[in-house]
Tab-separated table of C-alpha atoms in Angstrom:
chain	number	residue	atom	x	y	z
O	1	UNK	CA	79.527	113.455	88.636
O	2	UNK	CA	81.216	110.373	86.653
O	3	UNK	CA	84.300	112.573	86.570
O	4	UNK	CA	84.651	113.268	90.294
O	5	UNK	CA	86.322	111.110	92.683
O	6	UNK	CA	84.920	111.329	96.654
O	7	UNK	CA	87.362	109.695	99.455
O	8	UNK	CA	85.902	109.577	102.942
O	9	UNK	CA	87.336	108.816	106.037
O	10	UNK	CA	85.332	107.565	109.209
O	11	UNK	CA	87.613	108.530	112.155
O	12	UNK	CA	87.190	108.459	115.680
O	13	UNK	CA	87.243	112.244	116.346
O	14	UNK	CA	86.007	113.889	112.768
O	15	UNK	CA	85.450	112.932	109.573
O	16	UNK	CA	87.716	113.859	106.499
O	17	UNK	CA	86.502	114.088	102.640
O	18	UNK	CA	88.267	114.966	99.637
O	19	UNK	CA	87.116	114.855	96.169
O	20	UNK	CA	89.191	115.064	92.948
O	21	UNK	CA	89.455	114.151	89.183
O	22	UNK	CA	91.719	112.967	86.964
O	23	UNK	CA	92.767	115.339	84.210
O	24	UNK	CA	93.758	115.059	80.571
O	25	UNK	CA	96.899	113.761	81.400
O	26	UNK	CA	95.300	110.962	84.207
O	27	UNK	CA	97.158	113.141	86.908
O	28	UNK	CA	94.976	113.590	90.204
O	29	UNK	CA	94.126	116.841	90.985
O	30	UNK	CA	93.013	117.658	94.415
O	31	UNK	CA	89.765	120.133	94.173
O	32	UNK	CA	88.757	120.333	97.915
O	33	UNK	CA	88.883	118.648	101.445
O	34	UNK	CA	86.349	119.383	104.251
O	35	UNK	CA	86.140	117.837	107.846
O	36	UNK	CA	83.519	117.511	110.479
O	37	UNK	CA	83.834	116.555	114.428
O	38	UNK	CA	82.162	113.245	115.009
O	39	UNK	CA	81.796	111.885	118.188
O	40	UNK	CA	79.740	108.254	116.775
O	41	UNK	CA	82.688	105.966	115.905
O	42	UNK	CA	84.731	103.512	118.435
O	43	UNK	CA	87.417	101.188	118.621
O	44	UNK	CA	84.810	98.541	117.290
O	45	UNK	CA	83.234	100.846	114.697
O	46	UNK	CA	80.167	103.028	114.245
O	47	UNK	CA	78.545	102.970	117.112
O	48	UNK	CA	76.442	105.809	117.123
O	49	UNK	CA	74.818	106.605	113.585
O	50	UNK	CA	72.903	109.424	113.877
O	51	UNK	CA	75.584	111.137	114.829
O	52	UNK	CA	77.927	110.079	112.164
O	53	UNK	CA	75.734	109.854	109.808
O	54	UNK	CA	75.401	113.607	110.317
O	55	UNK	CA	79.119	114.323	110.448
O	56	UNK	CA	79.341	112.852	106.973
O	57	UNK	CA	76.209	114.560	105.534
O	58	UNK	CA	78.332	117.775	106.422
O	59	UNK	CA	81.314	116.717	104.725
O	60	UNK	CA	79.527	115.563	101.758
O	61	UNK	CA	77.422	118.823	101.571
O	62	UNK	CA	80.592	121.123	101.679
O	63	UNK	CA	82.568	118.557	99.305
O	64	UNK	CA	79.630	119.421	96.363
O	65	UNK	CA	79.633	123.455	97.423
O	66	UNK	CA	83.167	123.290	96.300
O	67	UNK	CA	82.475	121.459	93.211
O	68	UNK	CA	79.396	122.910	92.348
O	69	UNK	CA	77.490	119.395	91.939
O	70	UNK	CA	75.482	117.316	94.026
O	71	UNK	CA	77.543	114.139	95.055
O	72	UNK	CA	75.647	111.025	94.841
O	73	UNK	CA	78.458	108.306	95.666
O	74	UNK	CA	81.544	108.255	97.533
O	75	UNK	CA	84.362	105.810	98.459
O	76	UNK	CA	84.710	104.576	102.158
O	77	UNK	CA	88.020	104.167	104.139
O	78	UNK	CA	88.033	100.796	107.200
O	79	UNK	CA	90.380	101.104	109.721
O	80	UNK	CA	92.882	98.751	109.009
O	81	UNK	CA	92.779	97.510	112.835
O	82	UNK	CA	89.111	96.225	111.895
O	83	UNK	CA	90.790	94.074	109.018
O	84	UNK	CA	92.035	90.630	108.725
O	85	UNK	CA	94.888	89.680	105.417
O	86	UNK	CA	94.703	86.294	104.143
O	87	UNK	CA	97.683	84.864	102.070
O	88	UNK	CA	96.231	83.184	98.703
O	89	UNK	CA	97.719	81.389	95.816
O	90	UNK	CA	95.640	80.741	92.487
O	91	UNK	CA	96.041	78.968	89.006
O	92	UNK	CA	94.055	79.870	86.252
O	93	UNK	CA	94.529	77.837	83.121
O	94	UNK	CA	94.438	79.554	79.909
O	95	UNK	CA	94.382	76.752	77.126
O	96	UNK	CA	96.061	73.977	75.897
O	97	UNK	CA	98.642	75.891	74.328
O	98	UNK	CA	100.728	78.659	74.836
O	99	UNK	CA	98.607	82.169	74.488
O	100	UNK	CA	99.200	85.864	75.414
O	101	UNK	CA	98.111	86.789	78.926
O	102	UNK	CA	95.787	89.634	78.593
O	103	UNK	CA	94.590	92.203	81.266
O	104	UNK	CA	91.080	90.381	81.012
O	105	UNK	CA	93.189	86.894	82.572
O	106	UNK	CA	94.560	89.054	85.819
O	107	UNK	CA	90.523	90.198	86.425
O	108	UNK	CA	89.634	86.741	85.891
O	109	UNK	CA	92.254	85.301	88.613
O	110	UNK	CA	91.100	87.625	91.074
O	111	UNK	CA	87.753	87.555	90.518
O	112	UNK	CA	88.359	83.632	91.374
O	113	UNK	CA	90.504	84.962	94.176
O	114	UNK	CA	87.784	87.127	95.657
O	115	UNK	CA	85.320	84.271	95.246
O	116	UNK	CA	87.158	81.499	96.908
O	117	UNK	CA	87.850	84.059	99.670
O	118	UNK	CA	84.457	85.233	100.178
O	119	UNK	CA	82.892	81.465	100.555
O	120	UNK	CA	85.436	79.936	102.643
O	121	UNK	CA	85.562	82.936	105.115
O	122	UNK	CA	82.301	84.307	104.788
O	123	UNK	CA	84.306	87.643	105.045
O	124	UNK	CA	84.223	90.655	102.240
O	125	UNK	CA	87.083	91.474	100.227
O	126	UNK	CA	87.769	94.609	100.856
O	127	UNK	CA	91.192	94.512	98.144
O	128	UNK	CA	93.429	92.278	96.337
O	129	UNK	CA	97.172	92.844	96.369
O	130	UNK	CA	98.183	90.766	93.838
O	131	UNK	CA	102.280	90.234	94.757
O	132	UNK	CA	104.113	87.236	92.513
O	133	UNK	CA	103.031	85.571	89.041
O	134	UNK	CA	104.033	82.243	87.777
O	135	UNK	CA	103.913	81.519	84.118
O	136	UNK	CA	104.172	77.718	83.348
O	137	UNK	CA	105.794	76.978	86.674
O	138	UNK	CA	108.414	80.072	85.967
O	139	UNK	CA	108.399	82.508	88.754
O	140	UNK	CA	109.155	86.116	89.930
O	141	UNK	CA	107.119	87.864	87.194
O	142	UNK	CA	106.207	90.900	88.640
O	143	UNK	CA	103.722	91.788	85.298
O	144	UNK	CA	102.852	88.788	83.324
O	145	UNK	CA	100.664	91.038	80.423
O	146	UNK	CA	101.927	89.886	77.047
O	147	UNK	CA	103.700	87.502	77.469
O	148	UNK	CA	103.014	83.825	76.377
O	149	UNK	CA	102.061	80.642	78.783
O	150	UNK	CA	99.241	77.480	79.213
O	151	UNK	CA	98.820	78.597	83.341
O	152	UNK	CA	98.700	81.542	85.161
O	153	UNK	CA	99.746	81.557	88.947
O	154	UNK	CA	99.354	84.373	90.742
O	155	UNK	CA	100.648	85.373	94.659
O	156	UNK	CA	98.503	87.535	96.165
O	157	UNK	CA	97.135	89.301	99.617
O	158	UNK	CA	93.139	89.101	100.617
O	159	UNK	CA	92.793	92.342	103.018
O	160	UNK	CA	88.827	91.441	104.277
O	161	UNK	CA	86.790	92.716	107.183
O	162	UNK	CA	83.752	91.089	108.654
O	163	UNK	CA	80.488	91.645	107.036
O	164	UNK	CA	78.977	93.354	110.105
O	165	UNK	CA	81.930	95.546	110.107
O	166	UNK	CA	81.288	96.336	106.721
O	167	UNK	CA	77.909	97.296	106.849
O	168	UNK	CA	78.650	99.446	110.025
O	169	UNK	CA	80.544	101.666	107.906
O	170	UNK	CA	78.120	101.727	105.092
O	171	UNK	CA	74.789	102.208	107.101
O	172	UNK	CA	75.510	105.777	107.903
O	173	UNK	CA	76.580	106.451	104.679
O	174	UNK	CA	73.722	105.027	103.159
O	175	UNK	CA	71.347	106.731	105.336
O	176	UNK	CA	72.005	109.867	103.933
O	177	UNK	CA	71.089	108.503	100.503
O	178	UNK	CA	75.144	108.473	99.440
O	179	UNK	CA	75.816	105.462	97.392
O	180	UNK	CA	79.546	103.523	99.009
O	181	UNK	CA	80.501	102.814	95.418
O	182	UNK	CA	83.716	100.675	97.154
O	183	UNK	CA	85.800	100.739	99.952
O	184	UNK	CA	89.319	100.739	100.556
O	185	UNK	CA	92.073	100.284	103.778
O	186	UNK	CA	92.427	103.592	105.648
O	187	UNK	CA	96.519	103.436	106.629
O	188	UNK	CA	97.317	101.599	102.953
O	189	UNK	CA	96.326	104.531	100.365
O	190	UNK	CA	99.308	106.311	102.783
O	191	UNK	CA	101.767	103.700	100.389
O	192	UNK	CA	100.294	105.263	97.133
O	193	UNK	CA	100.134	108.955	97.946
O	194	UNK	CA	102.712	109.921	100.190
O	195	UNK	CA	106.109	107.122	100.071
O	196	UNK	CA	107.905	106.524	97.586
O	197	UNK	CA	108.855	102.687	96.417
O	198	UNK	CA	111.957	102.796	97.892
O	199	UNK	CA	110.559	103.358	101.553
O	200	UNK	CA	107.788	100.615	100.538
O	201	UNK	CA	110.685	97.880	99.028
O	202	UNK	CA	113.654	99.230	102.141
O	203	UNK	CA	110.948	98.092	104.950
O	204	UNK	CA	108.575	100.801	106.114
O	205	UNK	CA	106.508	100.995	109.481
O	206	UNK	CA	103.264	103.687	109.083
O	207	UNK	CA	102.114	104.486	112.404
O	208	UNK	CA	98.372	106.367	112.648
O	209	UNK	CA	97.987	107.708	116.162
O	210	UNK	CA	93.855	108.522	115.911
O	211	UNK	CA	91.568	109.584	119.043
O	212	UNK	CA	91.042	105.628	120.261
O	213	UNK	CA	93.894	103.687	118.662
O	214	UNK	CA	97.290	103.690	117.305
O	215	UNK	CA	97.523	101.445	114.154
O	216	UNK	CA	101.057	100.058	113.028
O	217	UNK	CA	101.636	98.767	109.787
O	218	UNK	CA	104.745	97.445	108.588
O	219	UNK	CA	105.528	96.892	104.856
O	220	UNK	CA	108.999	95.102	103.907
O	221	UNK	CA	109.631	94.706	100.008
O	222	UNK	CA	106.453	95.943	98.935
O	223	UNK	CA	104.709	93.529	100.642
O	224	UNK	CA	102.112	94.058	103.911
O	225	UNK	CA	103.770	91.725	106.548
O	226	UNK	CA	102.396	92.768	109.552
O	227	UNK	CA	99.402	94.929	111.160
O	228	UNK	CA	98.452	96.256	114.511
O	229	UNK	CA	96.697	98.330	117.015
O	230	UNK	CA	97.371	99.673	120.275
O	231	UNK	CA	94.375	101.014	122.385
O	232	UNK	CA	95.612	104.227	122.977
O	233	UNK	CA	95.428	107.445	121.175
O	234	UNK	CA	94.565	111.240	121.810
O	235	UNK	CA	91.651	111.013	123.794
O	236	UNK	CA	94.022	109.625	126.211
O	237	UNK	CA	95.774	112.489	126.055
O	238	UNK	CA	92.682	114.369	126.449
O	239	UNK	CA	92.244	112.259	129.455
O	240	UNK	CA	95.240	112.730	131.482
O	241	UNK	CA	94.659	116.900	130.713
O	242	UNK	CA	91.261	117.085	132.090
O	243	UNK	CA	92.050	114.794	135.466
O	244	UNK	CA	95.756	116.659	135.934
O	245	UNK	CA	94.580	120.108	135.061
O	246	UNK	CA	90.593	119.680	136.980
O	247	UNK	CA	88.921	120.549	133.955
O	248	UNK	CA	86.104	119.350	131.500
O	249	UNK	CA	87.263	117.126	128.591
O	250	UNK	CA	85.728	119.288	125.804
O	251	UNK	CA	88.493	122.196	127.645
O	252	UNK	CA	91.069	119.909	127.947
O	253	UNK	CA	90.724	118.985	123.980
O	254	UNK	CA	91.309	122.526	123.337
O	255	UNK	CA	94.345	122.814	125.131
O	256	UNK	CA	95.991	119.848	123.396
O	257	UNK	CA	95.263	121.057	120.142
O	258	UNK	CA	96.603	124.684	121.041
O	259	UNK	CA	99.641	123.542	123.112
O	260	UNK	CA	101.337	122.626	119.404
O	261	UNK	CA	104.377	121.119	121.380
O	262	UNK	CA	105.491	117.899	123.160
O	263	UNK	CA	109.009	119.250	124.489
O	264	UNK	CA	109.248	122.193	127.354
O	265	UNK	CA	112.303	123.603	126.485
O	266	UNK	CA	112.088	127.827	125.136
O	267	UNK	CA	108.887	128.068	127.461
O	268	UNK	CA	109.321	130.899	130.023
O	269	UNK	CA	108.845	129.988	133.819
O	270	UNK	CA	105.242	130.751	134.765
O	271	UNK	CA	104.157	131.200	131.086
O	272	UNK	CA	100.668	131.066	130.912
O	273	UNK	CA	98.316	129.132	127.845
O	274	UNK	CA	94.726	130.648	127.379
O	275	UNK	CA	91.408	129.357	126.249
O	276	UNK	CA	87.867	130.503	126.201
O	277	UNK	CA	85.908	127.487	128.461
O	278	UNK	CA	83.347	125.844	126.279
O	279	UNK	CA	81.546	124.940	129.409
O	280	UNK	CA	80.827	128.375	130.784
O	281	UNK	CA	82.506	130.958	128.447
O	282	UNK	CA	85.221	132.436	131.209
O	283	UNK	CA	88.902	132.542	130.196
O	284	UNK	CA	90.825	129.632	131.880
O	285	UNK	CA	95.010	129.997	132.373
O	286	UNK	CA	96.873	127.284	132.561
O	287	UNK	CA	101.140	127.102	133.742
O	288	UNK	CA	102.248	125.831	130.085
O	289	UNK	CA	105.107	123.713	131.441
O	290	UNK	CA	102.422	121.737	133.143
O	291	UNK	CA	100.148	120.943	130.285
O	292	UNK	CA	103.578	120.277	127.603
O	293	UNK	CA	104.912	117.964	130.530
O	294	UNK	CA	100.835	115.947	130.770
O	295	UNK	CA	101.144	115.482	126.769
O	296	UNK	CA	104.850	114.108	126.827
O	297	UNK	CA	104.225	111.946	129.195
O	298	UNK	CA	101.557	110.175	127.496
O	299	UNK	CA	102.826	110.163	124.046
O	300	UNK	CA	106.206	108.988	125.133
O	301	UNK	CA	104.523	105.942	126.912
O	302	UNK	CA	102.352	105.521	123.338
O	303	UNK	CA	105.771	105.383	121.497
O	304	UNK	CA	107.312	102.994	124.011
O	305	UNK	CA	104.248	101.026	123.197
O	306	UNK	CA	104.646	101.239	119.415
O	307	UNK	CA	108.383	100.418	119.697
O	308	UNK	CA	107.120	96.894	121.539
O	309	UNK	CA	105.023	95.968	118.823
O	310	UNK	CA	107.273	96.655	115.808
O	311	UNK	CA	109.963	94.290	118.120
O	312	UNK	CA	107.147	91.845	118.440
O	313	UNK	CA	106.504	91.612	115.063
O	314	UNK	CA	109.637	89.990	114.534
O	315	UNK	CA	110.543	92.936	111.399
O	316	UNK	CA	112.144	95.618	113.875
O	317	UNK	CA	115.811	94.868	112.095
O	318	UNK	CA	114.247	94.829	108.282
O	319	UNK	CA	112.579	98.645	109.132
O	320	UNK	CA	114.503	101.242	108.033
O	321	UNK	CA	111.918	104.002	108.239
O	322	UNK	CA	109.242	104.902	110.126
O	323	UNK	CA	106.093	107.389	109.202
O	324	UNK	CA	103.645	109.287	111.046
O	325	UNK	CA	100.242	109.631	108.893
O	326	UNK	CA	97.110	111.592	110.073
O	327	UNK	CA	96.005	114.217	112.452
O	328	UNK	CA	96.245	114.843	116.163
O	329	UNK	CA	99.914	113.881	117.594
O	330	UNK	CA	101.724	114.261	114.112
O	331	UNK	CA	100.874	117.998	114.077
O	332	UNK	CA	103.180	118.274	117.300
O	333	UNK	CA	106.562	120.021	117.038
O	334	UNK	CA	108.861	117.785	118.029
O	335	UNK	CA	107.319	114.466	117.580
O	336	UNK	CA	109.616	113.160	115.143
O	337	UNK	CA	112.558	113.835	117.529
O	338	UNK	CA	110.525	111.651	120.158
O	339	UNK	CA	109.994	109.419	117.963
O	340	UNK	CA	113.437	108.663	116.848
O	341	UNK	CA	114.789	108.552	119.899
O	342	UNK	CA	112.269	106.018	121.858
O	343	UNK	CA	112.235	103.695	118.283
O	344	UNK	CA	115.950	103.946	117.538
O	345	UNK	CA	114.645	104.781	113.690
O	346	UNK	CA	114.348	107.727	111.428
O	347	UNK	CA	110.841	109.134	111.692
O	348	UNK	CA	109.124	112.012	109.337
O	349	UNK	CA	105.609	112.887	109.421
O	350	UNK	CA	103.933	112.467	105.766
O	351	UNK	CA	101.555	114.770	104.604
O	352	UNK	CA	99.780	115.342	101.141
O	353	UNK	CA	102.017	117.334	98.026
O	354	UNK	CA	98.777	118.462	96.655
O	355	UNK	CA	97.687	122.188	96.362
O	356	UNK	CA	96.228	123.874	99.498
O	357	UNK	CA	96.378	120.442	101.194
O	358	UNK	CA	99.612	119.631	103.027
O	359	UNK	CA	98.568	119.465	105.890
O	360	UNK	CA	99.255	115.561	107.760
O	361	UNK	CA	95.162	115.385	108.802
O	362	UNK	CA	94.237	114.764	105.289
O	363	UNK	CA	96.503	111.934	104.564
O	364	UNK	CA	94.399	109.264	104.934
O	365	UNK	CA	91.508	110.690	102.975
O	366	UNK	CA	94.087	111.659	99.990
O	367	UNK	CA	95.302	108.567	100.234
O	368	UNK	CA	91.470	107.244	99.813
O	369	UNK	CA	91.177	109.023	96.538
O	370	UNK	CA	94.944	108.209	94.823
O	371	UNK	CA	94.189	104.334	95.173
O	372	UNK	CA	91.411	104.943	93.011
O	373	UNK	CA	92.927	107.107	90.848
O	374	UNK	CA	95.704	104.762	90.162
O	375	UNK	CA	93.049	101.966	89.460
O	376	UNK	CA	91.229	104.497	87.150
O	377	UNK	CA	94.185	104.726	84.974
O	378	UNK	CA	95.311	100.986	85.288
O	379	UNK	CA	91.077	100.343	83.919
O	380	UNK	CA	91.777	102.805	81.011
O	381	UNK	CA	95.154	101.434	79.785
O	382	UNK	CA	93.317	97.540	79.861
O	383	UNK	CA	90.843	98.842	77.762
O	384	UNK	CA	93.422	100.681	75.339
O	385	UNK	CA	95.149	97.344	75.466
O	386	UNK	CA	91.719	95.251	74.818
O	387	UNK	CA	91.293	97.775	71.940
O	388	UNK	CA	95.108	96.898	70.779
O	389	UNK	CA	93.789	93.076	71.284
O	390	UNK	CA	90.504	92.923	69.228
O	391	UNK	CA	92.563	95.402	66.438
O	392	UNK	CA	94.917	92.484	66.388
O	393	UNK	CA	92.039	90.196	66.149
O	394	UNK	CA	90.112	92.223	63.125
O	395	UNK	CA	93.304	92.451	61.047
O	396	UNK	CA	94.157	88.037	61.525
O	397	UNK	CA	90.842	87.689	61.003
O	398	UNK	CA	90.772	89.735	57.936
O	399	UNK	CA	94.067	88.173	56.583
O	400	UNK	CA	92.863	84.738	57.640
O	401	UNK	CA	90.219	85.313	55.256
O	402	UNK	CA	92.193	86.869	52.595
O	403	UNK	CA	94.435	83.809	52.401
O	404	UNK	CA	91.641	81.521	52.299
O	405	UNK	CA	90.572	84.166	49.298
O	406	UNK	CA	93.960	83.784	47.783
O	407	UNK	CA	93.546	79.608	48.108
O	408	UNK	CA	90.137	79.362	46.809
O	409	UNK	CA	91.652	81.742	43.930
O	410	UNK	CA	94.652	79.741	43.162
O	411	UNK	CA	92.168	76.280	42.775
O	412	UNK	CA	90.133	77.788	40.933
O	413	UNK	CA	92.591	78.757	38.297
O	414	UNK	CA	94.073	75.112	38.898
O	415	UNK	CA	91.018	73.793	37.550
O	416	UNK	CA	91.623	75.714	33.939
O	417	UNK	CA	95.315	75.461	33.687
């Protein structure tokens, strides 16, 4: 199981799991995502955990059919709208003199980091960005390893959640006897997976439109400026369809998934949409134009929303792009169109590159996974450099001793000649 990585993803309307490896190379390799409906999480969190609890158990249980294994720990996502960032600047002095920085000084600084954090906010760290170094007062070092300095200053971003929070998304987990061997930020593993650095450094804006909320995060030179959340999302949608169109909700979710559109135009007058009710089991017909205009309505009014906030954040003129991640709305045709022109920005929906999973639903959940890949490999190259460092340490050691050979050597022959 050590080799196998397990992302999940708590969402309003399902859950999403993906588990991978790393292979020979340290590439991630996709081997299989699953999803379940859950109807147990809210805008505040897990509120129902049986339910979810169950959802997950699914996941998990389909996750290890398609490995073959049992999986006995797994890696939890937080809505980023349930998180808090804290700005925090630390020194950490090395020695009196001048000394290589190793990989084991950047743990140490934010171990400090996560300390500090954790007992004046009585909050838990859910990650560390670390964003600027300092070396002896000398700034904008980006990677400080190797090189030589007395004090190491270090820039960075606390992203923390409440502990109640926390254990709301571990609980259900937990209950199912699945280990949460970490957590990490549901819209941020979107940065690693799926953009490139240049939409991360040119000012980025990832919007997740999920069943309660709409989360907007905006990055601007690599660095998380600015996060929000809207309290609308598709079971709004869902709303409107059920009220317009007299139905029952669990109907009206089916139509919204099976409409696939957001624009009207190349549907035939008096064109029909069909689905089997889940209430009673009769056909139900509904005029298409009607239910495309309901969904358009509502997700042009979400937009209009999400345009406000990105002005209100005060970084509208320093985003050039803007992203839609996850399931539901992003799956429309057309929604980037929308999108561009309500926001007055260029829009594309991200999805995963991996094998068998491009698809913009798993996004998140990839996301979850390519984090911790990327901290897999960053672990194995500090201990390939800590095995470089105590090499370096054997060999002055050894020819610190061989000169003191050589002196005791040379006296001694002094002594005769």
């Amino acid at each position: 199981m050590n080799n196998y990585i397990v992302g999940i993803d708590i969402g309003a309307s399902k859950i999403c799991g993906v588990v991978g490896n790393l292979d020979s190379a340290g590439k991630l390799q996709v081997l299989g995502v699953t999803t379940s409906k859950c109807n147990g999480v809210r805008k505040s969190g897990v509120s129902d955990f049986e339910n979810t609890s169950n959802a997950i158990k699914d996941v998990v249980t389909q996750l290890g059919n398609i490995i073959n294994t049992n999986i006995h720990g797994a890696y939890i996502s937080i809505p980023v709208s349930l998180c808090g960032v804290i700005e925090k600047r630390e020194i950490l002095t090395l020695s009196s003199q001048d000394r290589e920085i190793t990989s084991e000084d950047i743990e140490n600084l934010k171990e400090l980091i996560r300390l500090e954090v954790k007992q004046s906010t009585n909050k838990e760290v859910i990650k560390i960005n670390l964003l600027e170094f300092k070396i002896n007062d000398v700034g904008n070092i980006n990677n400080p390893l190797g090189l030589l300095g007395k004090n190491l200053e270090v820039v960075s971003q606390v992203i923390v959640a409440s502990k109640e929070i926390v254990d709301l998304y571990k609980k259900p987990v937990e209950d199912i006897g699945i280990k949460v061997l970490g957590f990490t930020v549901d819209c941020l593993g979107v940065c690693k997976d799926t953009l490139s650095e240049t939409d991360v450094q040119n000012g980025v804006a990832i919007i997740d439109i999920g069943a309660e909320t709409s989360d907007v995060v905006i990055y601007i030179k690599n660095k998380l400026e600015y996060v929000a959340s809207i309290g609308l999302g598709g079971d709004t949608i869902t709303n409107d369809i059920a009220i317009c169109l007299k139905i029952s909700k669990d109907d009206a979710e089916s139509l919204k998934i099976k409409s696939g559109r957001i624009y009207k135009e190349n549907i035939d007058i008096g064109e029909k949409i069909k689905i089997y009710s889940l209430k009673d089991g009769q056909t139900i017909e509904i005029d298409y134009v009607m239910l495309v205009e309901i969904i358009y309505e509502r997700v042009k009014e979400i937009i209009k929303l999400i345009k406000e906030v990105l002005v209100d954040s005060g970084y509208y003129n320093q985003i050039k792009t803007v992203v839609l991640c996850g399931g539901g709305v992003s799956l429309y045709r057309g929604i980037t169109d929308l999108i561009e022109k309500v926001v007055e920005k260029e829009c594309r929906v991200v999805t995963p590159s991996y094998v068998g999973v491009a698809n913009p639903i798993y996004t998140i959940a990839t996301g979850i996974i390519k984090e911790l890949s990327l901290q897999l490999n960053n672990d194995i190259e500090k201990e390939a450099d800590n095995k470089v460092v105590i090499q370096k340490d054997e060999q002055l050691k050894k020819n610190k001793d061989d000169i003191k050979f050589l002196s005791k050597f040379k006296a001694f022959l002094s002594d005769f000649f």
